[in-house]
């Protein structure tokens, strides 16, 4: 059994990931901000722990992560003010990486997005700009952290069920980048056990190749 911590445990991707991991016999801890969400987390087989990472110190996060084998960042400000986007998607995410290192949790999975990076190309007057900037900074910090990281870059998220069929690192996205949240959860669960994905960025969208076969192309 592996002990896995999920930060942002009440999100749609995180709840489904909790269910998948728990069903596979893992011990899942889901960190949530709102104690009213405990029941939803428990229903997926995970243990809820109230931890507001936005306002937690690195030491506090490290204490919560200690004795886990891996951490998955699936949190986010969810839009709104640019200030809070930077506070959560950049600053809190970076603290969680430093906390993982402090706690001795080497394996770290970051849920980012397809096209993230300093050359994201989002105009400064676009409402997505703060998120793009925050993710670029967080992803860069993770790559330089020394952790056994994997950055996931799903395309435009949809609520369709995950069917396990994806396309990895699509070269041409002119026909769209729709990615079911269920497929994001499946990919996150899969890469946790794939050493070939350590220190790799895995961009993907819904596709036609079974997940296992698609990820094998990364080896």
Coordinates of N, CA and C in Angstrom, one line a residue:
X1 N 0.8 -1.2 0.0 CA 0.0 0.0 0.0 C 0.9 1.2 0.0
X2 N 0.5 2.2 -0.8 CA 1.2 3.5 -0.9 C 0.4 4.6 -0.3
X3 N 1.0 5.5 0.5 CA 0.4 6.6 1.1 C 0.5 7.8 0.2
X4 N -0.6 8.3 -0.4 CA -0.6 9.4 -1.3 C -1.4 10.5 -0.8
X5 N -0.8 11.7 -0.8 CA -1.5 13.0 -0.4 C -2.0 13.7 -1.6
X6 N -3.2 14.2 -1.6 CA -3.8 15.0 -2.7 C -4.1 16.4 -2.1
X7 N -3.5 17.4 -2.7 CA -3.8 18.8 -2.3 C -4.8 19.3 -3.2
X8 N -5.9 19.8 -2.6 CA -7.1 20.2 -3.4 C -8.0 19.1 -3.6
X9 N -8.3 18.4 -2.5 CA -8.9 17.1 -2.5 C -10.4 17.1 -2.9
X10 N -11.0 18.3 -3.0 CA -12.5 18.3 -3.3 C -12.8 18.6 -4.7
X11 N -11.7 18.9 -5.5 CA -11.9 19.2 -6.9 C -12.4 17.9 -7.7
X12 N -13.0 18.1 -8.8 CA -13.6 17.0 -9.6 C -12.5 16.0 -10.0
X13 N -11.3 16.5 -10.4 CA -10.2 15.6 -10.8 C -9.8 14.8 -9.5
X14 N -9.6 15.6 -8.4 CA -9.1 15.0 -7.2 C -10.0 13.9 -6.6
X15 N -11.3 14.2 -6.6 CA -12.3 13.2 -6.1 C -12.2 11.9 -6.9
X16 N -12.2 12.0 -8.2 CA -12.1 10.8 -9.0 C -10.8 10.1 -8.8
X17 N -9.7 10.9 -8.7 CA -8.4 10.3 -8.5 C -8.4 9.6 -7.1
X18 N -9.0 10.1 -6.1 CA -9.1 9.5 -4.8 C -9.8 8.1 -4.9
X19 N -10.9 8.1 -5.7 CA -11.6 6.9 -5.8 C -10.7 5.8 -6.5
X20 N -10.0 6.2 -7.6 CA -9.2 5.3 -8.3 C -8.1 4.7 -7.5
X21 N -7.4 5.6 -6.8 CA -6.3 5.2 -5.9 C -6.7 4.3 -4.8
X22 N -7.8 4.7 -4.1 CA -8.3 3.9 -3.0 C -8.7 2.5 -3.4
X23 N -9.4 2.5 -4.6 CA -9.8 1.2 -5.1 C -8.7 0.3 -5.4
X24 N -7.5 0.9 -5.7 CA -6.3 0.1 -6.0 C -5.5 -0.3 -4.8
X25 N -6.1 0.0 -3.6 CA -5.5 -0.4 -2.3 C -4.5 0.7 -1.7
X26 N -4.5 1.9 -2.3 CA -3.6 2.9 -1.7 C -4.3 3.6 -0.5
X27 N -3.5 4.1 0.3 CA -4.0 4.9 1.5 C -3.9 6.4 1.0
X28 N -5.1 7.0 0.8 CA -5.2 8.4 0.3 C -5.6 9.4 1.3
X29 N -4.8 10.4 1.4 CA -5.1 11.6 2.3 C -5.5 12.7 1.4
X30 N -6.7 13.3 1.5 CA -7.1 14.4 0.7 C -7.2 15.7 1.6
X31 N -6.4 16.7 1.2 CA -6.3 17.9 1.9 C -7.4 18.8 1.4
X32 N -8.3 19.4 2.2 CA -9.4 20.2 1.8 C -9.4 21.5 2.7
X33 N -10.0 22.5 2.1 CA -10.1 23.8 2.8 C -11.3 23.9 3.6
X34 N -12.4 23.3 3.1 CA -13.7 23.4 3.7 C -14.1 22.1 4.4
X35 N -14.3 22.2 5.8 CA -14.6 20.9 6.5 C -16.0 20.4 6.1
X36 N -16.8 21.1 5.4 CA -18.1 20.6 5.0 C -17.9 19.6 3.8
X37 N -16.7 19.5 3.3 CA -16.5 18.6 2.2 C -16.0 17.2 2.6
X38 N -15.9 17.0 3.9 CA -15.4 15.8 4.4 C -16.1 14.6 3.9
X39 N -17.4 14.6 3.9 CA -18.2 13.5 3.5 C -18.0 13.1 2.0
X40 N -17.9 14.1 1.2 CA -17.6 13.8 -0.3 C -16.3 13.1 -0.4
X41 N -15.3 13.5 0.3 CA -14.0 12.8 0.2 C -14.0 11.4 0.8
X42 N -14.7 11.3 1.9 CA -14.8 9.9 2.5 C -15.5 9.0 1.6
X43 N -16.5 9.5 0.9 CA -17.3 8.6 0.0 C -16.4 8.0 -1.1
X44 N -15.3 8.7 -1.4 CA -14.4 8.1 -2.4 C -13.3 7.3 -1.9
X45 N -13.4 7.0 -0.6 CA -12.4 6.1 0.1 C -11.1 6.8 0.6
X46 N -11.1 8.1 0.6 CA -9.9 8.9 1.1 C -10.2 9.4 2.5
X47 N -9.1 9.8 3.2 CA -9.2 10.4 4.5 C -9.1 11.9 4.3
X48 N -10.1 12.6 4.7 CA -10.1 14.1 4.6 C -9.3 14.7 5.7
X49 N -8.4 15.7 5.4 CA -7.7 16.4 6.4 C -7.9 17.9 6.0
X50 N -8.4 18.7 7.0 CA -8.6 20.1 6.7 C -7.2 20.8 6.8
X51 N -6.8 21.4 5.7 CA -5.6 22.2 5.6 C -5.7 23.2 4.5
X52 N -5.8 24.5 4.9 CA -5.9 25.6 4.0 C -4.5 26.0 3.5
X53 N -4.1 25.4 2.4 CA -2.7 25.6 1.9 C -2.4 27.1 1.6
X54 N -3.5 27.8 1.2 CA -3.3 29.2 0.9 C -2.8 30.0 2.0
X55 N -3.1 29.6 3.2 CA -2.7 30.3 4.4 C -1.8 29.5 5.3
X56 N -1.3 28.4 4.8 CA -0.4 27.5 5.6 C 1.1 27.8 5.3
X57 N 1.9 27.7 6.3 CA 3.3 27.9 6.1 C 3.9 26.6 5.5
X58 N 5.1 26.8 5.0 CA 5.8 25.6 4.4 C 6.0 24.5 5.5
X59 N 6.3 24.9 6.7 CA 6.5 24.0 7.8 C 5.2 23.2 8.1
X60 N 4.1 24.0 8.1 CA 2.8 23.3 8.4 C 2.4 22.3 7.3
X61 N 2.7 22.7 6.1 CA 2.4 21.7 5.0 C 3.3 20.5 5.1
X62 N 4.6 20.8 5.4 CA 5.5 19.7 5.5 C 5.1 18.7 6.6
X63 N 4.6 19.2 7.7 CA 4.1 18.4 8.8 C 2.9 17.5 8.4
X64 N 2.1 18.1 7.5 CA 0.9 17.3 7.0 C 1.3 16.2 6.0
X65 N 2.4 16.5 5.3 CA 2.8 15.6 4.2 C 3.7 14.5 4.7
X66 N 4.3 14.7 5.9 CA 5.3 13.7 6.4 C 4.6 12.3 6.5
X67 N 5.4 11.3 6.2 CA 5.0 9.9 6.2 C 4.2 9.5 4.9
X68 N 4.1 10.4 4.0 CA 3.4 10.0 2.7 C 4.5 9.6 1.7
X69 N 4.1 8.9 0.7 CA 5.1 8.4 -0.3 C 5.0 9.3 -1.6
X70 N 3.9 10.0 -1.8 CA 3.8 10.9 -3.0 C 2.8 12.0 -2.7
X71 N 2.9 13.0 -3.4 CA 1.9 14.1 -3.3 C 1.4 14.5 -4.7
X72 N 0.1 14.8 -4.8 CA -0.5 15.3 -6.1 C -1.0 16.7 -5.8
X73 N -0.6 17.7 -6.6 CA -1.2 19.0 -6.5 C -2.3 19.1 -7.5
X74 N -3.5 19.2 -7.0 CA -4.7 19.4 -7.9 C -5.6 20.5 -7.4
X75 N -4.9 21.5 -6.7 CA -5.6 22.6 -6.1 C -5.6 23.8 -7.1
X76 N -6.4 24.8 -6.8 CA -6.4 26.0 -7.6 C -7.3 27.0 -7.1
X77 N -7.1 28.3 -7.4 CA -8.0 29.4 -6.9 C -9.3 29.3 -7.7
X78 N -9.3 28.7 -8.8 CA -10.6 28.6 -9.6 C -11.1 29.9 -10.2
X79 N -10.1 30.7 -10.6 CA -10.5 32.0 -11.2 C -10.7 33.0 -10.2
X80 N -11.4 34.1 -10.5 CA -11.6 35.2 -9.6 C -10.5 36.2 -9.7
X81 N -10.0 36.7 -8.6 CA -9.1 37.8 -8.6 C -7.7 37.3 -8.9
X82 N -6.9 38.1 -9.7 CA -5.6 37.7 -10.0 C -4.7 37.5 -8.8
X83 N -5.0 38.4 -7.8 CA -4.2 38.3 -6.5 C -4.3 36.9 -5.9
X84 N -5.5 36.4 -5.8 CA -5.7 35.1 -5.2 C -5.2 34.0 -6.1
X85 N -5.2 34.2 -7.4 CA -4.7 33.2 -8.3 C -3.2 33.1 -8.1
X86 N -2.5 34.2 -7.9 CA -1.0 34.1 -7.6 C -0.8 33.5 -6.3
X87 N -1.6 33.8 -5.3 CA -1.5 33.4 -3.9 C -1.6 31.8 -3.8
X88 N -2.5 31.3 -4.6 CA -2.8 29.8 -4.5 C -2.0 29.1 -5.6
X89 N -2.2 29.4 -6.9 CA -1.6 28.6 -7.9 C -0.1 28.8 -8.1
X90 N 0.4 29.9 -7.6 CA 1.9 30.1 -7.6 C 2.5 29.9 -6.2
X91 N 2.1 30.8 -5.3 CA 2.8 30.8 -4.0 C 2.6 29.6 -3.1
X92 N 1.3 29.2 -3.0 CA 1.0 28.0 -2.2 C 1.5 26.7 -2.8
X93 N 1.5 26.7 -4.2 CA 2.0 25.5 -4.9 C 3.5 25.4 -4.6
X94 N 4.2 26.5 -4.7 CA 5.7 26.5 -4.5 C 6.0 26.1 -3.0
X95 N 5.2 26.6 -2.1 CA 5.4 26.2 -0.7 C 5.2 24.7 -0.5
X96 N 4.2 24.1 -1.2 CA 4.0 22.7 -1.1 C 5.1 21.9 -1.6
X97 N 5.8 22.4 -2.7 CA 7.0 21.7 -3.2 C 8.1 21.7 -2.2
X98 N 8.4 22.9 -1.6 CA 9.4 23.0 -0.6 C 9.1 22.1 0.6
X99 N 7.8 22.1 0.9 CA 7.3 21.3 2.0 C 7.5 19.8 1.8
X100 N 7.3 19.4 0.5 CA 7.5 18.0 0.2 C 8.9 17.6 0.4
X101 N 9.8 18.5 -0.1 CA 11.3 18.2 0.1 C 11.6 18.2 1.5
X102 N 11.1 19.1 2.3 CA 11.4 19.1 3.8 C 10.9 17.8 4.5
X103 N 9.7 17.3 4.0 CA 9.1 16.2 4.6 C 9.7 14.8 4.1
X104 N 10.6 14.9 3.1 CA 11.1 13.7 2.5 C 10.2 13.0 1.6
X105 N 9.3 13.7 1.0 CA 8.3 13.1 0.0 C 8.8 13.5 -1.4
X106 N 9.5 12.6 -2.0 CA 10.2 12.9 -3.3 C 9.3 12.9 -4.5
X107 N 8.3 12.1 -4.5 CA 7.4 12.0 -5.7 C 6.3 13.0 -5.7
X108 N 6.3 13.9 -6.7 CA 5.4 15.0 -6.7 C 4.8 15.1 -8.1
X109 N 3.5 15.1 -8.2 CA 2.7 15.2 -9.4 C 2.0 16.5 -9.4
X110 N 2.3 17.3 -10.4 CA 1.6 18.6 -10.6 C 0.6 18.6 -11.7
X111 N -0.7 18.9 -11.5 CA -1.7 19.0 -12.5 C -1.6 20.5 -13.0
X112 N -1.1 20.6 -14.2 CA -0.9 21.9 -14.8 C -1.9 22.0 -16.0
X113 N -1.4 22.5 -17.2 CA -2.3 22.5 -18.3 C -1.5 22.5 -19.6
X114 N -2.1 22.1 -20.7 CA -1.4 22.0 -22.0 C -1.0 23.4 -22.5
X115 N 0.3 23.6 -22.7 CA 0.8 24.9 -23.2 C 1.3 25.8 -22.1
X116 N 1.4 25.3 -20.8 CA 1.9 26.1 -19.7 C 3.4 26.3 -19.9
X117 N 3.8 27.5 -19.4 CA 5.2 27.8 -19.5 C 5.4 29.3 -19.7
X118 N 6.7 29.8 -19.7 CA 6.9 31.2 -19.8 C 6.5 31.8 -21.2
X119 N 6.4 30.9 -22.2 CA 6.0 31.3 -23.5 C 4.6 31.0 -23.8
X120 N 3.7 31.1 -22.7 CA 2.3 30.7 -22.9 C 1.6 31.5 -23.9
X121 N 2.0 32.7 -24.1 CA 1.4 33.5 -25.2 C 0.0 34.2 -24.8
X122 N -0.4 34.1 -23.5 CA -1.6 34.7 -23.1 C -1.4 36.2 -22.9
X123 N -2.2 37.1 -23.6 CA -2.0 38.5 -23.5 C -2.3 39.0 -22.0
X124 N -1.6 40.1 -21.6 CA -1.7 40.6 -20.3 C -3.1 41.0 -19.9
X125 N -3.9 41.4 -20.9 CA -5.2 41.9 -20.6 C -6.3 40.8 -20.7
X126 N -5.8 39.5 -20.8 CA -6.7 38.4 -20.8 C -6.9 37.9 -19.4
X127 N -8.2 37.5 -19.1 CA -8.5 37.0 -17.7 C -7.7 35.8 -17.3
X128 N -7.2 35.0 -18.3 CA -6.4 33.8 -18.1 C -4.9 34.1 -17.8
X129 N -4.5 35.4 -17.9 CA -3.1 35.7 -17.8 C -2.5 35.4 -16.5
X130 N -3.2 35.8 -15.4 CA -2.7 35.5 -14.0 C -2.5 34.0 -13.8
X131 N -3.4 33.2 -14.3 CA -3.3 31.8 -14.1 C -2.1 31.2 -14.9
X132 N -1.9 31.7 -16.1 CA -0.8 31.3 -17.0 C 0.5 31.6 -16.4
X133 N 0.6 32.8 -15.8 CA 1.8 33.3 -15.2 C 2.1 32.5 -13.9
X134 N 1.1 32.3 -13.1 CA 1.2 31.5 -11.9 C 1.7 30.1 -12.1
X135 N 1.1 29.5 -13.1 CA 1.5 28.1 -13.4 C 2.9 28.0 -14.0
X136 N 3.3 29.0 -14.8 CA 4.6 29.0 -15.4 C 5.6 29.1 -14.3
X137 N 5.4 29.9 -13.3 CA 6.3 30.1 -12.2 C 6.4 28.8 -11.3
X138 N 5.2 28.2 -11.0 CA 5.1 27.0 -10.2 C 5.8 25.9 -10.9
X139 N 5.5 25.7 -12.1 CA 6.1 24.6 -12.9 C 7.6 24.7 -12.9
X140 N 8.1 25.9 -13.1 CA 9.6 26.2 -13.2 C 10.2 25.9 -11.9
X141 N 9.6 26.2 -10.8 CA 10.1 25.9 -9.5 C 10.2 24.4 -9.2
X142 N 9.2 23.7 -9.7 CA 9.1 22.3 -9.5 C 10.3 21.6 -10.3
X143 N 10.5 22.1 -11.5 CA 11.5 21.5 -12.3 C 12.9 21.7 -11.7
X144 N 13.1 22.7 -10.9 CA 14.4 23.0 -10.3 C 14.5 22.5 -8.9
X145 N 13.5 21.8 -8.4 CA 13.3 21.5 -7.0 C 14.2 20.3 -6.6
X146 N 14.5 19.4 -7.5 CA 15.2 18.1 -7.1 C 14.3 17.0 -6.7
X147 N 13.0 17.3 -6.7 CA 12.0 16.3 -6.5 C 11.8 15.4 -7.7
X148 N 11.2 14.2 -7.5 CA 10.9 13.3 -8.6 C 9.6 13.7 -9.1
X149 N 9.6 14.8 -9.9 CA 8.4 15.4 -10.4 C 7.9 14.9 -11.7
X150 N 6.6 15.0 -11.9 CA 5.9 14.8 -13.2 C 4.9 16.0 -13.3
X151 N 5.0 16.7 -14.4 CA 4.0 17.7 -14.6 C 3.0 17.3 -15.7
X152 N 1.7 17.3 -15.4 CA 0.7 16.9 -16.3 C 0.1 18.1 -17.0
X153 N 0.0 18.0 -18.3 CA -0.6 19.1 -19.0 C -1.8 18.7 -19.8
X154 N -3.0 18.6 -19.2 CA -4.2 18.2 -19.9 C -4.7 19.4 -20.7
X155 N -5.5 19.2 -21.7 CA -6.0 20.2 -22.5 C -7.3 20.8 -21.8
X156 N -8.2 21.4 -22.6 CA -9.4 22.1 -22.1 C -10.2 21.0 -21.4
X157 N -10.5 21.2 -20.1 CA -11.2 20.2 -19.3 C -12.7 20.2 -19.6
X158 N -13.2 19.0 -19.7 CA -14.6 18.7 -19.8 C -15.1 17.8 -18.8
X159 N -16.4 17.7 -18.6 CA -17.0 16.9 -17.5 C -17.3 15.5 -18.1
X160 N -17.0 15.2 -19.3 CA -17.3 13.8 -19.8 C -16.6 12.8 -19.0
X161 N -17.1 11.5 -19.0 CA -16.4 10.4 -18.3 C -15.1 10.1 -18.9
X162 N -14.2 9.7 -18.1 CA -12.9 9.2 -18.6 C -13.0 7.9 -19.2
X163 N -12.6 7.7 -20.5 CA -12.6 6.4 -21.1 C -11.2 5.8 -21.3
X164 N -10.2 6.5 -20.8 CA -8.9 5.9 -20.8 C -8.2 6.0 -22.2
X165 N -8.8 6.8 -23.1 CA -8.2 6.9 -24.4 C -7.7 8.4 -24.6
X166 N -6.4 8.5 -24.8 CA -5.7 9.8 -24.8 C -4.7 9.9 -26.0
X167 N -4.3 11.1 -26.2 CA -3.1 11.4 -27.1 C -2.1 12.1 -26.3
X168 N -0.9 11.6 -26.3 CA 0.2 12.2 -25.5 C 1.0 13.2 -26.3
X169 N 1.3 14.3 -25.8 CA 2.1 15.4 -26.4 C 1.7 15.6 -27.9
X170 N 0.4 16.0 -28.1 CA -0.1 16.3 -29.4 C 0.7 17.3 -30.1
X171 N 1.1 17.1 -31.4 CA 1.9 18.0 -32.1 C 1.0 19.1 -32.8
X172 N -0.2 18.7 -33.1 CA -1.2 19.7 -33.7 C -2.5 19.7 -32.9
X173 N -2.8 20.8 -32.4 CA -4.0 21.0 -31.6 C -5.0 21.9 -32.2
X174 N -4.9 22.1 -33.5 CA -5.8 22.9 -34.2 C -7.2 22.4 -34.2
X175 N -7.4 21.1 -34.0 CA -8.7 20.5 -34.0 C -9.3 20.4 -32.6
X176 N -8.6 21.0 -31.6 CA -9.1 21.1 -30.2 C -8.3 20.3 -29.3
X177 N -8.5 20.6 -28.0 CA -7.7 20.0 -26.9 C -8.6 19.4 -25.8
X178 N -9.9 19.1 -26.1 CA -10.8 18.7 -25.1 C -10.2 17.5 -24.3
X179 N -10.3 17.5 -23.0 CA -9.7 16.5 -22.1 C -10.7 16.2 -21.0
X180 N -11.3 15.0 -20.9 CA -12.2 14.7 -19.9 C -11.5 14.7 -18.5
X181 N -12.1 15.3 -17.5 CA -11.5 15.3 -16.2 C -11.2 13.8 -15.7
X182 N -12.1 12.9 -16.1 CA -11.9 11.5 -15.7 C -10.6 11.0 -16.3
X183 N -10.3 11.4 -17.5 CA -9.0 11.0 -18.1 C -7.8 11.6 -17.4
X184 N -8.0 12.8 -16.9 CA -6.9 13.4 -16.1 C -6.6 12.6 -14.9
X185 N -7.7 12.2 -14.2 CA -7.6 11.4 -13.0 C -6.9 10.1 -13.3
X186 N -7.2 9.5 -14.4 CA -6.6 8.2 -14.8 C -5.1 8.3 -15.1
X187 N -4.8 9.4 -15.8 CA -3.4 9.7 -16.1 C -2.6 9.9 -14.8
X188 N -3.1 10.7 -13.9 CA -2.5 11.0 -12.7 C -2.2 9.8 -11.9
X189 N -3.2 8.9 -11.8 CA -3.0 7.6 -11.1 C -2.0 6.8 -11.8
X190 N -1.9 6.8 -13.1 CA -1.0 5.9 -13.8 C 0.4 6.4 -13.6
X191 N 0.7 7.7 -13.8 CA 2.1 8.1 -13.7 C 2.7 8.0 -12.4
X192 N 1.9 7.9 -11.3 CA 2.5 7.7 -10.0 C 3.4 6.5 -9.9
X193 N 3.0 5.5 -10.7 CA 3.8 4.2 -10.6 C 4.7 4.0 -11.8
X194 N 4.9 5.1 -12.6 CA 5.7 5.0 -13.8 C 7.0 5.8 -13.7
X195 N 8.2 5.1 -13.4 CA 9.4 5.8 -13.3 C 9.8 6.6 -14.5
X196 N 9.3 6.1 -15.7 CA 9.7 6.8 -17.0 C 9.1 8.2 -17.0
X197 N 8.1 8.5 -16.2 CA 7.5 9.8 -16.2 C 8.2 10.8 -15.2
X198 N 9.2 10.3 -14.4 CA 9.8 11.2 -13.5 C 10.7 12.2 -14.2
X199 N 10.5 13.5 -13.8 CA 11.2 14.6 -14.4 C 10.8 14.8 -15.9
X200 N 9.5 14.5 -16.2 CA 9.0 14.7 -17.5 C 7.7 15.5 -17.4
X201 N 7.5 16.2 -18.5 CA 6.2 17.0 -18.7 C 5.4 16.2 -19.6
X202 N 4.2 15.8 -19.2 CA 3.3 14.9 -20.1 C 2.0 15.7 -20.4
X203 N 2.0 16.2 -21.7 CA 0.9 17.0 -22.1 C 0.0 16.0 -22.9
X204 N -1.3 16.1 -22.8 CA -2.2 15.2 -23.4 C -3.6 15.8 -23.6
X205 N -4.4 15.1 -24.4 CA -5.8 15.4 -24.6 C -6.5 14.1 -24.8
X206 N -7.8 14.1 -24.9 CA -8.6 12.9 -25.3 C -8.1 12.5 -26.7
X207 N -8.0 11.2 -26.8 CA -7.6 10.7 -28.1 C -8.1 9.3 -28.4
X208 N -7.3 8.5 -29.0 CA -7.7 7.1 -29.5 C -6.8 6.0 -28.9
X209 N -5.7 6.4 -28.3 CA -4.8 5.3 -27.8 C -5.1 5.0 -26.4
X210 N -5.2 3.7 -26.0 CA -5.3 3.3 -24.6 C -4.2 4.0 -23.8
X211 N -4.6 4.3 -22.6 CA -3.7 5.1 -21.7 C -2.4 4.4 -21.5
X212 N -2.4 3.1 -21.2 CA -1.1 2.4 -21.0 C -0.2 2.5 -22.2
X213 N -0.8 2.3 -23.4 CA 0.0 2.3 -24.6 C 0.5 3.7 -24.9
X214 N -0.3 4.7 -24.6 CA 0.1 6.1 -24.8 C 1.3 6.5 -23.9
X215 N 1.2 6.1 -22.7 CA 2.3 6.4 -21.8 C 3.6 5.6 -22.0
X216 N 3.4 4.5 -22.6 CA 4.6 3.7 -23.0 C 5.5 4.4 -24.0
X217 N 4.9 5.3 -24.8 CA 5.7 6.1 -25.8 C 6.7 7.0 -25.1
X218 N 6.5 7.2 -23.8 CA 7.4 8.1 -23.1 C 8.7 7.4 -22.6
X219 N 8.6 6.1 -22.6 CA 9.8 5.3 -22.1 C 11.0 5.5 -23.0

